Coordinates of C-alpha atoms and ligand atoms in Angstrom, one line a residue:
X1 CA 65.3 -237.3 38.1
X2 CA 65.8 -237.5 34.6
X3 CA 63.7 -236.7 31.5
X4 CA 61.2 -234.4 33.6
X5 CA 57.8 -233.9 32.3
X6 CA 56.3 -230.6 32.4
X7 CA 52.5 -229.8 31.5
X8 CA 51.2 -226.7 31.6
X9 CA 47.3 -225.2 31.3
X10 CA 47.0 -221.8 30.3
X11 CA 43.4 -219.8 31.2
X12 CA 42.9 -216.0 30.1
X13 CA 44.7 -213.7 27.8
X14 CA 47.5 -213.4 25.4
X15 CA 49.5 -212.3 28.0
X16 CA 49.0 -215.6 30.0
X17 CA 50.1 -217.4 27.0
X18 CA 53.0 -215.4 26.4
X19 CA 53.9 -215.9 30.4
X20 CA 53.2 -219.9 29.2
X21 CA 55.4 -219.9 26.4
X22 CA 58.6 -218.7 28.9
X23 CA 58.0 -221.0 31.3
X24 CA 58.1 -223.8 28.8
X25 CA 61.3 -221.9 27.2
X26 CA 63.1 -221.6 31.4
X27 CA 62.1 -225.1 32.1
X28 CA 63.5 -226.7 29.0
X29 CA 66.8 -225.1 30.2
X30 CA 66.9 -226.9 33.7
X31 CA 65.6 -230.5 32.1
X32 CA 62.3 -230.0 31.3
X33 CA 60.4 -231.2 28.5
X34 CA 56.7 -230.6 27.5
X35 CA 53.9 -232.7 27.6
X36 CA 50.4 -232.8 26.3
X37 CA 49.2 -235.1 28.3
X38 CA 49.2 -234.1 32.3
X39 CA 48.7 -237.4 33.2
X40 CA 52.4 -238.4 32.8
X41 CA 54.1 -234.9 33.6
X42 CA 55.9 -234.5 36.8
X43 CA 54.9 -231.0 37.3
X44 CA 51.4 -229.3 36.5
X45 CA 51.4 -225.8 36.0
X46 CA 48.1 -224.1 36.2
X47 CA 48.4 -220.4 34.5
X48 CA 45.4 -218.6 35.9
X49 CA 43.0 -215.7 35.2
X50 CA 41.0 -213.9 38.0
X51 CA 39.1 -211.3 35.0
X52 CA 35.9 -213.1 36.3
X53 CA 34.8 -215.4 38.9
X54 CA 34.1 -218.3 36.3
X55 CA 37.5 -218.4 35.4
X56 CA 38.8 -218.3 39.0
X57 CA 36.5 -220.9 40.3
X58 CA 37.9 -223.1 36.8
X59 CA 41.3 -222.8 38.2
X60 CA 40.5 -224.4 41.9
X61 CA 38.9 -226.9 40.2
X62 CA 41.6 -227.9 37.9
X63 CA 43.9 -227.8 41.0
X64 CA 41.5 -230.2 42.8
X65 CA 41.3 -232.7 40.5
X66 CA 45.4 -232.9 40.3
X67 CA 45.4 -232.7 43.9
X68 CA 43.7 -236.1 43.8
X69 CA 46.5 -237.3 41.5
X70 CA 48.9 -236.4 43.6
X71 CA 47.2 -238.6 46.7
X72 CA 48.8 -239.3 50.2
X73 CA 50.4 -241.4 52.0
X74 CA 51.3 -241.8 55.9
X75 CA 54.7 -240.7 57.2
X76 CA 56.7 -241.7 60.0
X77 CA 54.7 -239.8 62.4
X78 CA 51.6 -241.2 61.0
X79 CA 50.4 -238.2 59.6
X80 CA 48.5 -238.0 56.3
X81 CA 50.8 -236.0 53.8
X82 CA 50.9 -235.5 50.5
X83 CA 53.4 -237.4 47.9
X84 CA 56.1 -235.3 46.9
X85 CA 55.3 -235.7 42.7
X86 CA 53.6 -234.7 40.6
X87 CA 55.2 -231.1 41.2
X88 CA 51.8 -228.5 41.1
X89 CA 52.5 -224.5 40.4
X90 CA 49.7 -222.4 40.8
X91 CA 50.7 -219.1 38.4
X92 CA 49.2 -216.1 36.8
X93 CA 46.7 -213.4 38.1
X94 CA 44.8 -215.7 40.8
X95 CA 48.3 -216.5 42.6
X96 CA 49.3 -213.0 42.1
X97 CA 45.9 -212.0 44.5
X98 CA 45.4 -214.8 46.6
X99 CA 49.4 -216.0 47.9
X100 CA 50.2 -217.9 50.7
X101 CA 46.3 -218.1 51.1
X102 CA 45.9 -220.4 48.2
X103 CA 48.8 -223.0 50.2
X104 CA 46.1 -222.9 52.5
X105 CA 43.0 -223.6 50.8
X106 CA 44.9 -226.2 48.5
X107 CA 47.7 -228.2 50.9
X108 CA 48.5 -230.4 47.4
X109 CA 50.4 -226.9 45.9
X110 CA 54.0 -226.9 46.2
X111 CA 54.7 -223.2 44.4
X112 CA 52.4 -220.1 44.2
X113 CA 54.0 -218.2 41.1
X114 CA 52.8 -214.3 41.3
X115 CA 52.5 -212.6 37.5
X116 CA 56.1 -210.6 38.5
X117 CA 58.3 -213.4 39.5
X118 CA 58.2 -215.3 36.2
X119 CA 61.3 -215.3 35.8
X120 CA 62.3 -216.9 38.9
X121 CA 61.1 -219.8 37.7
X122 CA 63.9 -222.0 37.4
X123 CA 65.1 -221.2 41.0
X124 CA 61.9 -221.4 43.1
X125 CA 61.8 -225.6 40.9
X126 CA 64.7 -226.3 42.8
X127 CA 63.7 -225.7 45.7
X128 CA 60.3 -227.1 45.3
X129 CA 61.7 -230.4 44.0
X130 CA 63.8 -230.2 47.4
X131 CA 60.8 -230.7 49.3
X132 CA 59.4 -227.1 50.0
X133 CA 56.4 -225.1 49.8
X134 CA 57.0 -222.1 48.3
X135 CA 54.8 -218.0 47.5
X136 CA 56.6 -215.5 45.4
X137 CA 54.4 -213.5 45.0
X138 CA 56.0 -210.0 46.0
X139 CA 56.1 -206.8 42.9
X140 CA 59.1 -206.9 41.1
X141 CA 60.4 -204.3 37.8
X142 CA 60.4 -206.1 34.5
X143 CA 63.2 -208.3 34.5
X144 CA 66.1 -207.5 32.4
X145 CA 68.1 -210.8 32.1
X146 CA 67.6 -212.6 28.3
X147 CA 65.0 -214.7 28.9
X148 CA 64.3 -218.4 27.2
X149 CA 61.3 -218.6 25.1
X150 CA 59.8 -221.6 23.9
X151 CA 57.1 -220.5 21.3
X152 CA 54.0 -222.1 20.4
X153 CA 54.7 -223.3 17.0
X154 CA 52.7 -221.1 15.4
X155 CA 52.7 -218.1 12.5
X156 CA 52.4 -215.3 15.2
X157 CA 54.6 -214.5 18.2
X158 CA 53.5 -212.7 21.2
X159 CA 55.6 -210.0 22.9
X160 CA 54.9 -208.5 25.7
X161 CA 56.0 -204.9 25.2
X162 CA 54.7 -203.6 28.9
X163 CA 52.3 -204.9 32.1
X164 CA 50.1 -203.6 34.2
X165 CA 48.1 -201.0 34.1
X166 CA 46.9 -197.7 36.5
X167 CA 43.6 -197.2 34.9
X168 CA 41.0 -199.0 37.8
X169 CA 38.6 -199.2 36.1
X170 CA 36.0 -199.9 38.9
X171 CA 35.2 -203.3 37.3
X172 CA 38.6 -204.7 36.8
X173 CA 40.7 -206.7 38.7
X174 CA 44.4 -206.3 35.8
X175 CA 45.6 -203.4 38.3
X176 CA 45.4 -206.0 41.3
X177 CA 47.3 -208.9 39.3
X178 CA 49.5 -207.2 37.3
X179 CA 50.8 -204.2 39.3
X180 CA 51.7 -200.6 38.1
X181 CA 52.3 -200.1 34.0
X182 CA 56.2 -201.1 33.4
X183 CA 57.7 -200.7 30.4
X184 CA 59.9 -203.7 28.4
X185 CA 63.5 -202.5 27.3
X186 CA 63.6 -201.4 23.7
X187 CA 66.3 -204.2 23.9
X188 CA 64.9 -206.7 24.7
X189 CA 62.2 -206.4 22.9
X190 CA 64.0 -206.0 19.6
X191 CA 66.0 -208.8 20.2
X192 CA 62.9 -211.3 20.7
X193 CA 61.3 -210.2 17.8
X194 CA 64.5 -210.4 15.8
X195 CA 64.6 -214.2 17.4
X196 CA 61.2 -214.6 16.3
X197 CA 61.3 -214.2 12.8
X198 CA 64.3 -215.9 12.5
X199 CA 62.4 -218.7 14.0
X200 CA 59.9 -218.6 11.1
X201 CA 57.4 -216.6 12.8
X202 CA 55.8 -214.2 10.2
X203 CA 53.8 -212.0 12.6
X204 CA 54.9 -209.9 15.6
X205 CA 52.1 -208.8 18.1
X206 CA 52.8 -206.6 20.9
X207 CA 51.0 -207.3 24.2
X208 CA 50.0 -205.0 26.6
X209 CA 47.4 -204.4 28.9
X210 CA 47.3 -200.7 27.8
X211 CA 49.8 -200.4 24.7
X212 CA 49.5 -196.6 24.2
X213 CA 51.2 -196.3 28.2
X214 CA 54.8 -198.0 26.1
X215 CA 57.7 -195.4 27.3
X216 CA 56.2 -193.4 30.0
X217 CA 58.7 -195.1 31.9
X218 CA 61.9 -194.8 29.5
X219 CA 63.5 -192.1 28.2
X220 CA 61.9 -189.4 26.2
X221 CA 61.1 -189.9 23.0
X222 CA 61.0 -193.8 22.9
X223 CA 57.2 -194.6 23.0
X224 CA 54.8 -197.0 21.1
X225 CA 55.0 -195.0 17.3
X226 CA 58.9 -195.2 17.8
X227 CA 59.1 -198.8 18.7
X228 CA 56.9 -199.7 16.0
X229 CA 59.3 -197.9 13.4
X230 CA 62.2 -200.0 15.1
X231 CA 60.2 -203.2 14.7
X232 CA 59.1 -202.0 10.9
X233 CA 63.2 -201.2 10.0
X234 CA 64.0 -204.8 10.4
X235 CA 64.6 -206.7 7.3
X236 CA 61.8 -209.2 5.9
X237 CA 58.3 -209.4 4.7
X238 CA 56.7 -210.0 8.0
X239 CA 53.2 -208.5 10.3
X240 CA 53.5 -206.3 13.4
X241 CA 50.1 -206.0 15.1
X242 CA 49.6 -204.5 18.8
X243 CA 46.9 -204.5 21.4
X244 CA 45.0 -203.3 23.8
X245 CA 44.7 -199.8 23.0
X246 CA 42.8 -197.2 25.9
X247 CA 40.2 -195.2 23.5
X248 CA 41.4 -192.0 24.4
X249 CA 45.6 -193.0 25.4
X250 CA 45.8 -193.4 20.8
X251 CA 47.4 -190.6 19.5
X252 CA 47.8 -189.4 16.1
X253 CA 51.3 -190.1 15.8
X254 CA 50.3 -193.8 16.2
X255 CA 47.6 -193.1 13.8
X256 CA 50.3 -192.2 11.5
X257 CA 52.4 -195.2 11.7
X258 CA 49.8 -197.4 11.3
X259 CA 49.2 -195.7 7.8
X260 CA 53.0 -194.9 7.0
X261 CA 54.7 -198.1 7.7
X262 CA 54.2 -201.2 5.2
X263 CA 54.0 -204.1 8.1
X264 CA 52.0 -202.1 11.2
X265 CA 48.5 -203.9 10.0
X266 CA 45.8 -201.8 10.3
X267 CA 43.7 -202.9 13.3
X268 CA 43.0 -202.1 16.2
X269 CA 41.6 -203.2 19.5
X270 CA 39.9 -200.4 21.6
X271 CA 37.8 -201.6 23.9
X272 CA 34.4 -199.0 24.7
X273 CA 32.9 -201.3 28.0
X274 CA 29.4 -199.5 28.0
X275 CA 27.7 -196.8 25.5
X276 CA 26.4 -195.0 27.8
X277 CA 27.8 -191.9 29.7
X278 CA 26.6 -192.5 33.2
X279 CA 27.7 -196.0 33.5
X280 CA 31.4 -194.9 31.8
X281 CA 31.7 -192.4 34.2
X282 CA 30.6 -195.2 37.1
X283 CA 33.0 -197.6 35.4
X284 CA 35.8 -194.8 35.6
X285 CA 36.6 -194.8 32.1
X286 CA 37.9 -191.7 30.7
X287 CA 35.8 -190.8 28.1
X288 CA 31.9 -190.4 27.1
X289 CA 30.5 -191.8 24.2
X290 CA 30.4 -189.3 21.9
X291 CA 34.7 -189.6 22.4
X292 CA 35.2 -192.5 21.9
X293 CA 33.2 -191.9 18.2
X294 CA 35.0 -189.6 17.2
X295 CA 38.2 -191.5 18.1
X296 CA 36.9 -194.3 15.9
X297 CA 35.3 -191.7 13.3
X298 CA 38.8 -190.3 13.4
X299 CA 40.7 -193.7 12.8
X300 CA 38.1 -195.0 10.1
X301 CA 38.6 -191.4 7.8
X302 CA 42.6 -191.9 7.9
X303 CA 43.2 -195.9 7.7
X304 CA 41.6 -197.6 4.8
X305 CA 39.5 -200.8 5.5
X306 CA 40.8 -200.4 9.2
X307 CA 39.2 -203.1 11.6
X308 CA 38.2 -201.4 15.0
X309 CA 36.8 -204.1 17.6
X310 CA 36.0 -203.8 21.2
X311 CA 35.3 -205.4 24.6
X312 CA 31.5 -204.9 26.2
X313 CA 30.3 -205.7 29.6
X314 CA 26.7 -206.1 30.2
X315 CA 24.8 -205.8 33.3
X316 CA 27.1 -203.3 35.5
X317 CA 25.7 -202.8 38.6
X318 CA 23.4 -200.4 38.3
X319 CA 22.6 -200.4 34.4
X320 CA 19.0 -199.7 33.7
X321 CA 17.3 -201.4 30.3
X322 CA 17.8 -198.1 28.6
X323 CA 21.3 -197.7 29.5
X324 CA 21.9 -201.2 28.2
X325 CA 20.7 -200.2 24.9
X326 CA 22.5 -197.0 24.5
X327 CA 25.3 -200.3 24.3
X328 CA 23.4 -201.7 21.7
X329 CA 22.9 -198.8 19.7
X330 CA 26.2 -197.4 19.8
X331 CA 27.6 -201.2 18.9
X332 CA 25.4 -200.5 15.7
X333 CA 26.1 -197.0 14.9
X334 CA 29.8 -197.3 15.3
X335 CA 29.7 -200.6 12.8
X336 CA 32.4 -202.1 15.5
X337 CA 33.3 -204.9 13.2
X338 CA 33.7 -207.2 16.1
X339 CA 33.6 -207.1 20.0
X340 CA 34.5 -209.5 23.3
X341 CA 31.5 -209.8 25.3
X342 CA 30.9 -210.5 29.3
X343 CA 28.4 -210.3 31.9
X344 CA 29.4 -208.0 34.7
X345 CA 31.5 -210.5 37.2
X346 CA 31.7 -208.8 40.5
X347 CA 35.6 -208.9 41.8
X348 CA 37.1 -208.8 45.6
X349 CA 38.9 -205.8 46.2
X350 CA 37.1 -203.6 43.1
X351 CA 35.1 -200.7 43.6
X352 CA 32.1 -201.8 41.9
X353 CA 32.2 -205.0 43.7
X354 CA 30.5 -203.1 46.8
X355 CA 27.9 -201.3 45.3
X356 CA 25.7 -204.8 46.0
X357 CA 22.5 -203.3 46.3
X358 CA 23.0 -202.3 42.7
X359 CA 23.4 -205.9 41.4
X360 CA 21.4 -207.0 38.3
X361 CA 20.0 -210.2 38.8
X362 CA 21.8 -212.9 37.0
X363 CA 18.8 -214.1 34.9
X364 CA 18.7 -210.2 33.1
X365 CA 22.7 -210.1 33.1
X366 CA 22.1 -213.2 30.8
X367 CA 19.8 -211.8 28.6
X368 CA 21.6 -208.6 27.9
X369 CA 24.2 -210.5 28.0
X370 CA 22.1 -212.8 24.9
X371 CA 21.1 -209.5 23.4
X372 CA 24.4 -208.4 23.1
X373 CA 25.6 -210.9 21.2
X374 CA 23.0 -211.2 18.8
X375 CA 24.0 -207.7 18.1
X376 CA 27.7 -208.5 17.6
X377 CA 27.1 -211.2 15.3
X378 CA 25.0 -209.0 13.1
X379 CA 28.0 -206.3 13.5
X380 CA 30.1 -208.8 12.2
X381 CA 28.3 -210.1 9.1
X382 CA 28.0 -206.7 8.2
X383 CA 31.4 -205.7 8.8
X384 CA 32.1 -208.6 6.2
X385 CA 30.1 -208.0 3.7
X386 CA 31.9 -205.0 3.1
X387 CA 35.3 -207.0 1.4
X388 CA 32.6 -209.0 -0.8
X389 CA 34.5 -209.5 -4.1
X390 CA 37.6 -207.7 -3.0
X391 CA 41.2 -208.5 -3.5
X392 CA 42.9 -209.2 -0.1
X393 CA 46.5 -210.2 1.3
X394 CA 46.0 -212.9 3.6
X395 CA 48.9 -214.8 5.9
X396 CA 48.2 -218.6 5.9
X397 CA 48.3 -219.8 8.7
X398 CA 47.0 -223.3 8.6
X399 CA 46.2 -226.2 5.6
X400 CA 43.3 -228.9 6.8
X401 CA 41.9 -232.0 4.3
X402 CA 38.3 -231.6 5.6
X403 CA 36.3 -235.2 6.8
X404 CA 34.8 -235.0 3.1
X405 CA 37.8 -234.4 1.3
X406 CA 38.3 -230.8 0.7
X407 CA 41.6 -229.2 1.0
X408 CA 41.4 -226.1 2.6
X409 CA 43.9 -223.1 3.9
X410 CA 43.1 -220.5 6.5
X411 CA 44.8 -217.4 7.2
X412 CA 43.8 -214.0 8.5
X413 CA 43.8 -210.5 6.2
X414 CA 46.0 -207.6 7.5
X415 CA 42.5 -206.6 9.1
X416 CA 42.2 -209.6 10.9
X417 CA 39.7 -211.0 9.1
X418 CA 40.1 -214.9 8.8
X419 CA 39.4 -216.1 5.4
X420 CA 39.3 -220.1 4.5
X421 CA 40.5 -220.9 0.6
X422 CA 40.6 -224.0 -1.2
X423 CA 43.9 -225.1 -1.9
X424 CA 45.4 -228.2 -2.9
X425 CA 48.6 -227.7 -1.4
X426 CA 50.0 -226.5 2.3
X427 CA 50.5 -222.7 2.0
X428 CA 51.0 -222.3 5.6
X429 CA 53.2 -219.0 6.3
X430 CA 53.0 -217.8 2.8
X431 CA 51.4 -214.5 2.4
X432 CA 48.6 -215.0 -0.6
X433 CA 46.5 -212.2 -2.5
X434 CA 42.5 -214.0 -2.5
X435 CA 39.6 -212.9 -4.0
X436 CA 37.1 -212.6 -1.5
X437 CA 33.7 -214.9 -2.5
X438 CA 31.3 -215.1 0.5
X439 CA 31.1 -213.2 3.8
X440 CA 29.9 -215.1 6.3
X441 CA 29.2 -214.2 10.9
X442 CA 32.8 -215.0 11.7
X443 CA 35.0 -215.8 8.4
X444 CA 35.4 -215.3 4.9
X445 CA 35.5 -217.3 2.2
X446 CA 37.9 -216.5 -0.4
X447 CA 39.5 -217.9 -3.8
X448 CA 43.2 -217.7 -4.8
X449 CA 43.8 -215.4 -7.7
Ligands
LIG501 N1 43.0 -203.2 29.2 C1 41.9 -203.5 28.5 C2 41.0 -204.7 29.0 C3 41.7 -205.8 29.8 S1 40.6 -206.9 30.6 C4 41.0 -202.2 28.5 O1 41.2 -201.3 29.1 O2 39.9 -202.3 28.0 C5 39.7 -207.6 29.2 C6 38.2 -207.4 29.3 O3 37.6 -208.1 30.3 C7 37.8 -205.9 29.5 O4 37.9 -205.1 28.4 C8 36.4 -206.1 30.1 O5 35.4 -206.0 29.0 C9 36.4 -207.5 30.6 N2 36.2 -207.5 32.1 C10 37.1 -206.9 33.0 N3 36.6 -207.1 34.2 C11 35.4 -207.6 34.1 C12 34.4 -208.0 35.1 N4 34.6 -207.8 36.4 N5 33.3 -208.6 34.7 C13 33.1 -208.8 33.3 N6 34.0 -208.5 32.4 C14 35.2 -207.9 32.8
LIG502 FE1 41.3 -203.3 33.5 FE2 40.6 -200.8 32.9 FE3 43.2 -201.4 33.2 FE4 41.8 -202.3 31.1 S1 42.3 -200.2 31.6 S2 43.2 -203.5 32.4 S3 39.8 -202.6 31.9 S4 41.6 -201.5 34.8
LIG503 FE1 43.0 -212.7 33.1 FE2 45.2 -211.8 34.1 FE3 44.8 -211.7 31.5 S1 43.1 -211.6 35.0 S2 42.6 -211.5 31.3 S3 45.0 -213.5 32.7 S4 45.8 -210.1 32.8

C-alpha cells in the first residue's frame, strides 16, 4: 500500500511522548507518514497509561470506538471477522500489564506493543500488515541500535536518559509497566541531544522515572552529575532540565552541577506523595517528612530562585482527616511552588490495592482531593509573587495574535515559570531578558526590556 497513514494518541507522561515521538520517527522509515486526523490513517496507535484507573478505562474506550471503525465483514466460512485496516496498536504501560489478555478483551487489535519492545516496531508492522495478531510484550535491556526520532516540533526535546524503576512504592503501578531501572548509553544519549539541537531544539530535558538511579548500571563514575557536564560541554546557548528526582536518591554533587554549570536550569521535580510520616512509611517511601524538608531546605540555601515542585496523592487508603492535613500544612510550609495532584486510584497487582477495608470513600477522596488544590493554587500565586518586578531570562517558545488583537509571546524562565509578553513580532526560540509585571495562579506576565 502506498502513502500509509499513521495516527497516533498519546495518554500519560513525558515518557509516553517521548516513546510517541520514535514511533512516529521508525514508522516514517518503513512508509509511514503522520496524520492528525485518525479518521483517514491506516494504523491507530493508542499510547497508554495504567498510573490510574481513569486513564486505563480512557484507553479501552478509545480502542472501542476505533474498533467500530474498523467493522466486519463475513468470510468464506461465514464467520463474522474483522476487516484487515485500519491497522490498531495498543502500546505503553496498559499493554505492557495486560498482553495477550487485551487480544482477548478487544478482538479489533492487531499488535499489543509492551513499553520494552519499542523498538521492534517496524518488524512486528510487517507482520501485522501480513494478516497477524501479534503480543510483544516480554522485558528486554535498553536497546542499543540508533534509533529514528521524529520530534514534536517544538522548543524542547525529550530524552529518555533511563526507565523503570525499583522503588514500589505501594501505590504505584511504574515498576509493573516499565520493568527494573536501565540505564541509556552515554552514547546514545549524547548523540540525540547533539541531533537535537542541531534540529533547532533549544532545550534538552532528561526523562526518567527516577533520574538520580542514571549509572548504577554503567561503569563507575558515569552517573547523572557526570552526564549533565557532558551534555553542558557541548557547544551553543541551549537548556538542559531533568526529572523525576526521588527526594532522598539527590545528592550534593548534583546539587553542585545545577549551580556550577551555565545551562543545567535550576529546577527540580521531587515529588513528597503525603506529609505525613505514617502514611510515607505505608506508601514505602524512603523518607519522613522532616527529610524531605531539609532536602528542599538544603536545595533552596544553595540554588538561587530554585523552583522545587512535587506530586501529592490524596486519600491513600487509610489516611485520617488529620493525616490529610499534615499534606496540607507541609504543602504550605515548604512554599512547594507547584505540585501534581491525584486522588488515590487503587491499582491490580499493588500492595495498597488490598488493603480494601481501608478505602476512603470516593465522595471524601474528592474533597481532599478539592482541598488540595485550593492549596496548590495559593502555593503557586505565592511562589510568583516572589519575581514581581524582577529581571528574568525567559526561552520563547510560542507567538499568538489573540481574538482581540493583541500580539503576544510565551516562554518559560530557567525556573519554569511561564511568562506571556507582548510583542509585536515572533520571538519563538530566542532567549529574551523580561521584566516581570504581574504574578498571576499559573503564569507571569512580563514586559521586554
Ligand atoms: N517516579 C516518580 C513518580 C512517577 S508516577 C516518583 O517517585 O515520585 C507520577 C505520579 O503519579 C506519582 O508521583 C504519584 O503522585 C501519582 N500516582 C502514582 N500512582 C498513583 C495511584 N495509584 N493513584 C493516584 N496517583 C498515583
Ligand atoms: Fe512509582 Fe514510586 Fe517508582 Fe515513582 S518511585 S515510579 S511513585 S514506584
Ligand atoms: Fe502512565 Fe506509564 Fe507514564 S503508567 S505515568 S505512561 S510511565
Amino acid at each position: 500500500m502506498e502513502n500509509k497513514k499513521v495516527y497516533i494518541e498519546t495518554l500519560g507522561c513525558q515518557m509516553n511522548k517521548s516513546d510517541a515521538e520514535r514511533m512516529y520517527g521508525m514508522l516514517e522509515h518503513i512508509g509511514y507518514t503522520q496524520t492528525e486526523n485518525p479518521k483517514e490513517a491506516d494504523m491507530l496507535i493508542i499510547n497508554t497509561c495504567s498510573i490510574r484507573q481513569l486513564s486505563e478505562d480512557k484507553a479501552y474506550s478509545q480502542i472501542g470506538v476505533w474498533g467500530k471503525w474498523k467493522g466486519v465483514s463475513i468470510n468464506e466460512k461465514g464467520t463474522r471477522v474483522y476487516n484487515p485496516y485500519p491497522k490498531i496498536v495498543f502500546a505503553g504501560c496498559v499493554a505492557q500489564q495486560g498482553g495477550k489478555n487485551i487480544l482477548k478483551r478487544a478482538p479489533y487489535v492487531d499488535l499489543v506493543l509492551g513499553t520494552q519492545r519499542l523498538y521492534e516496531l517496524p518488524n512486528l508492522v510487517k507482520r501485522i500488515e501480513a494478516g497477524e495478531r501479534v503480543v510483544s510484550v516480554e522485558e528486554k535491556p535498553f536497546e542499543e541500535s540508533e534509533i529514528q526520532i521524529n520530534r514534536v516540533k517544538s522548543i524542547n526535546a525529550w530524552v529518555p536518559i533511563m526507565e523503570g524503576c525499583n522503588n514500589f512504592c505501594t501505590y504505584c503501578i511504574v515498576p509493573y509497566t516499565r520493568g527494573r531501572e536501565r540505564s541509556r548509553k552515554p552514547e546514545l544519549i549524547l548523540a540525540e541531544v547533539k541531533k537535537a539541537l542541531s534540529e533547532g531544539f533549544k532545550e534538552i530535558t532528561l526523562l526518567g522515572q527516577n533520574v538520580d538511579s542514571y549509572g548504577k548500571d554503567l561503569p563507575e563514575g558515569q552517573n547523572l552529575s557526570w552526564l549533565l557536564r557532558q551534555i553542558n560541554a557541548i557547544e551553543g546557548k541551549f537548556r538542559i532540565r531533568f526529572v523525576t528526582n526521588y527526594p532522598t536518591d539527590i545528592t550534593d554533587e548534583v546539587i553542585d552541577t545545577v549551580i556550577e554549570l551555565d545551562k543545567v536550569c535550576e529546577y527540580f521535580h521531587i515529588p513528597m506523595q503525603s506529609g505525613d510520616d505514617y502514611i510515607l512509611k505505608k506508601m514505602n517511601r524512603r523518607y519522613d517528612y522532616a527529610t524531605y524538608k531539609k532536602i528542599c531546605d538544603h536545595i533552596r540555601s544553595r540554588v538561587k530562585d530554585v523552583t522545587i515542585t512535587s506530586d501529592f496523592i490524596a486519600g491513600f487508603p487509610g489516611e485520617t482527616e488529620e493525616q490529610f492535613e499534615n499534606t496540607l500544612k507541609a504543602m504550605t510550609e515548604l512554599e512547594l511552588d507547584y505540585s501534581n495532584t491525584a486522588s488515590y486510584s487503587p491499582r491490580e497487582k499493588t500492595v495498597a490495592a488490598k488493603w480494601v477495608d481501608l478505602y476512603i470513600p470516593e465522595d471524601v477522596k474528592t474533597e481532599r482531593l478539592a482541598r488540595l488544590n485550593e492549596h496548590n493554587r495559593a502555593c503557586c500565586l505565592a511562589s510568583n509573587k516572589k519575581y514581581l518586578g524582577r529581571e528574568m531570562e525567559v526561552l520563547v517558545e510560542n507567538f499568538e495574535v489573540r481574538k482581540n488583537g493583541d500580539k503576544v509571546i510565551t516562554g518559560r524562565t530557567r525556573n519554569n515559570k511561564i511568562v506571556h509578553i507582548p510583542c509585536d513580532r515572533d520571538l519563538t526560540g530566542e532567549f529574551i531578558n523580561v521584566r516581570i509585571t504581574n504574578a498571576r495562579t499559573w503564569y507571569l506576565n512580563g514586559e521586554l526590556i
